[in-house]
Structure formats: structure tokens, C-alpha cells
XYZ file of N, CA and C in Angstrom:
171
model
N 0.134 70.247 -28.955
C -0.230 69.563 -30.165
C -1.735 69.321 -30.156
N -2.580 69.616 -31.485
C -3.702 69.096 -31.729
C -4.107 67.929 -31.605
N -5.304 67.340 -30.826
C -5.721 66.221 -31.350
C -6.990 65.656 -32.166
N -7.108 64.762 -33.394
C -8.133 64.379 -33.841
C -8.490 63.528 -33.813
N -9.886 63.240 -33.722
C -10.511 61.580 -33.424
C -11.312 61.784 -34.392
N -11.642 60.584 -35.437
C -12.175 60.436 -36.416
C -12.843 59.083 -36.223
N -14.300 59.081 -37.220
C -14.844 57.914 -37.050
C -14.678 57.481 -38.336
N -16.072 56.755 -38.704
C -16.183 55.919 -39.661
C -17.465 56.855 -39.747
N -18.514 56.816 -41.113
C -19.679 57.724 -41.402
C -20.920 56.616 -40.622
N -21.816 57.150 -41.235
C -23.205 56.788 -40.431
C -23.487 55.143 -40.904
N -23.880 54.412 -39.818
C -24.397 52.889 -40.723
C -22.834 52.312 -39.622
N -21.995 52.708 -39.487
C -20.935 51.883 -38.590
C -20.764 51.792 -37.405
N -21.464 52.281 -36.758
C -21.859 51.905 -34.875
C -21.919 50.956 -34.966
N -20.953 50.455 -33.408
C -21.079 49.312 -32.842
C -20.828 49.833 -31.234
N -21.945 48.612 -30.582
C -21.602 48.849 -28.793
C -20.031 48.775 -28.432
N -19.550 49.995 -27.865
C -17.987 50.098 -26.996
C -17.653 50.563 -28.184
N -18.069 51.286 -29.232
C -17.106 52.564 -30.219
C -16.872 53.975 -29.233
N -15.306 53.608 -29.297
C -14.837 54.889 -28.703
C -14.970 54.747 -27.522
N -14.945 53.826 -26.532
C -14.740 53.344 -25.238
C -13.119 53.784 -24.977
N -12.568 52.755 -25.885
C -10.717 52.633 -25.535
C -10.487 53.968 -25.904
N -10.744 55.207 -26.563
C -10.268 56.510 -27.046
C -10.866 57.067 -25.464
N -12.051 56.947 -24.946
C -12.247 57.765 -23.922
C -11.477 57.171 -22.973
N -11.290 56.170 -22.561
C -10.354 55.552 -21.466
C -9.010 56.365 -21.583
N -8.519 56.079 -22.627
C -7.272 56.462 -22.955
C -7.010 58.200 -23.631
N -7.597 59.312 -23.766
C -7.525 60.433 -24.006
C -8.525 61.134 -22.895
N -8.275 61.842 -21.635
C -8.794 62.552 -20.931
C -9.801 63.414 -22.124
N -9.080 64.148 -22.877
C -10.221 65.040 -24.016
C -11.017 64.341 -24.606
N -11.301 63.587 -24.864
C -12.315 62.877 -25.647
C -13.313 62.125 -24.140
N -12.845 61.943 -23.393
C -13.813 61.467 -22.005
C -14.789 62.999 -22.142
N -14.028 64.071 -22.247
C -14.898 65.209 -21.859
C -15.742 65.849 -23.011
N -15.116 65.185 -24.038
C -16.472 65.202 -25.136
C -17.676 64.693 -25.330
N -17.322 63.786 -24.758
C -18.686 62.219 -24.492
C -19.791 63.709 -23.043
N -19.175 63.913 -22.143
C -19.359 64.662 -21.517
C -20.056 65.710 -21.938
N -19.891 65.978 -22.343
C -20.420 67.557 -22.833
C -21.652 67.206 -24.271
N -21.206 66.163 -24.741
C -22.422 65.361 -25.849
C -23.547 64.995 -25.031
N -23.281 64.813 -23.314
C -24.748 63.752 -22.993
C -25.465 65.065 -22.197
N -24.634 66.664 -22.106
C -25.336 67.619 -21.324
C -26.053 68.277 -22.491
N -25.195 68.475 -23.755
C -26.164 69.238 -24.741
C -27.385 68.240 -25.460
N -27.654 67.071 -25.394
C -28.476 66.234 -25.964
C -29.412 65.799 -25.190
N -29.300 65.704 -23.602
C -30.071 65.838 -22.517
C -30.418 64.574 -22.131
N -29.520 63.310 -22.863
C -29.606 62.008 -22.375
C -27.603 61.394 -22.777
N -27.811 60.269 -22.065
C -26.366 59.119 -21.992
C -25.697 58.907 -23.096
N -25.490 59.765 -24.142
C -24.885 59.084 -25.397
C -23.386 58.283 -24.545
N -23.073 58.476 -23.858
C -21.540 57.690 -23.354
C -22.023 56.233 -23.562
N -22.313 56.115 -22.009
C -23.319 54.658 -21.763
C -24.056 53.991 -23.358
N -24.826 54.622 -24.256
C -25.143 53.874 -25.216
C -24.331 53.587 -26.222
N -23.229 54.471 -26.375
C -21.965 53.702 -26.968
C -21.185 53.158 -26.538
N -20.907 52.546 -25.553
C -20.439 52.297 -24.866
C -20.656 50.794 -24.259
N -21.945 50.965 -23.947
C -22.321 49.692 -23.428
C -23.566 49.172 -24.116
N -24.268 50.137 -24.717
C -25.494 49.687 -25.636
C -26.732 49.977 -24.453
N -27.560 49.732 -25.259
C -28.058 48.182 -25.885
C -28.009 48.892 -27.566
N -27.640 47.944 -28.369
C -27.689 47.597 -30.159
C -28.594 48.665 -30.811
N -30.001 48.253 -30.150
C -30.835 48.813 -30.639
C -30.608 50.281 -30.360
N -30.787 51.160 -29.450
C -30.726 51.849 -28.796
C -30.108 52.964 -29.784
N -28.347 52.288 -29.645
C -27.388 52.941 -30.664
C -27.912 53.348 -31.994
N -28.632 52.392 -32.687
C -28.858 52.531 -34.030
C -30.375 52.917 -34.485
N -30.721 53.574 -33.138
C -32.045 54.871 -33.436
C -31.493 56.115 -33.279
């Protein structure tokens, strides 16, 4: 079976979006994964844990 993870559009970040989906879906842990090798920095950690600012540059 397929799976989809959907957000909310731009302007709705908040620190720990998509924490409980990576905890809880091995595939989506390895998306966060593969987001912080092609971007060449932590997107996990800044959604994750922040900092506020950070997220919303």
C-alpha cells in the first residue's frame, strides 16, 4: 500500500511539524534524510526542534 503525508501550505510551520510522522513511519524518517543530504544542511533538527526563527527563513 501507498503512503501519503500531506502538510498544510507555506506560512504554517511550527517547531516539531512532522516529528510524530517521522517517529512513527520509518519512510518519512528517510525523507527528512535524504531532504538534509540534498539541501546540504539539518532540515530534520530545524523542524523538529527549531529554533522559530530558523524554520521560518
Amino acid at each position: 500500500m501507498d503512503t501519503a503525508f500531506i502538510f498544510p501550505g507555506q506560512g504554517a510551520q511550527t517547531v516539531g511539524m512532522g516529528a510524530g510522522i517521522a517517529k512513527q513511519f520509518p519512510q518519512a524518517a528517510r525523507i527528512y534524510a535524504q531532504a538534509n543530504e540534498i539541501l546540504g544542511f539539518d532540515l530534520k533538527t530545524i523542524c523538529f526542534e527549531g529554533p522559530e526563527e530558523k524554520l521560518n527563513t
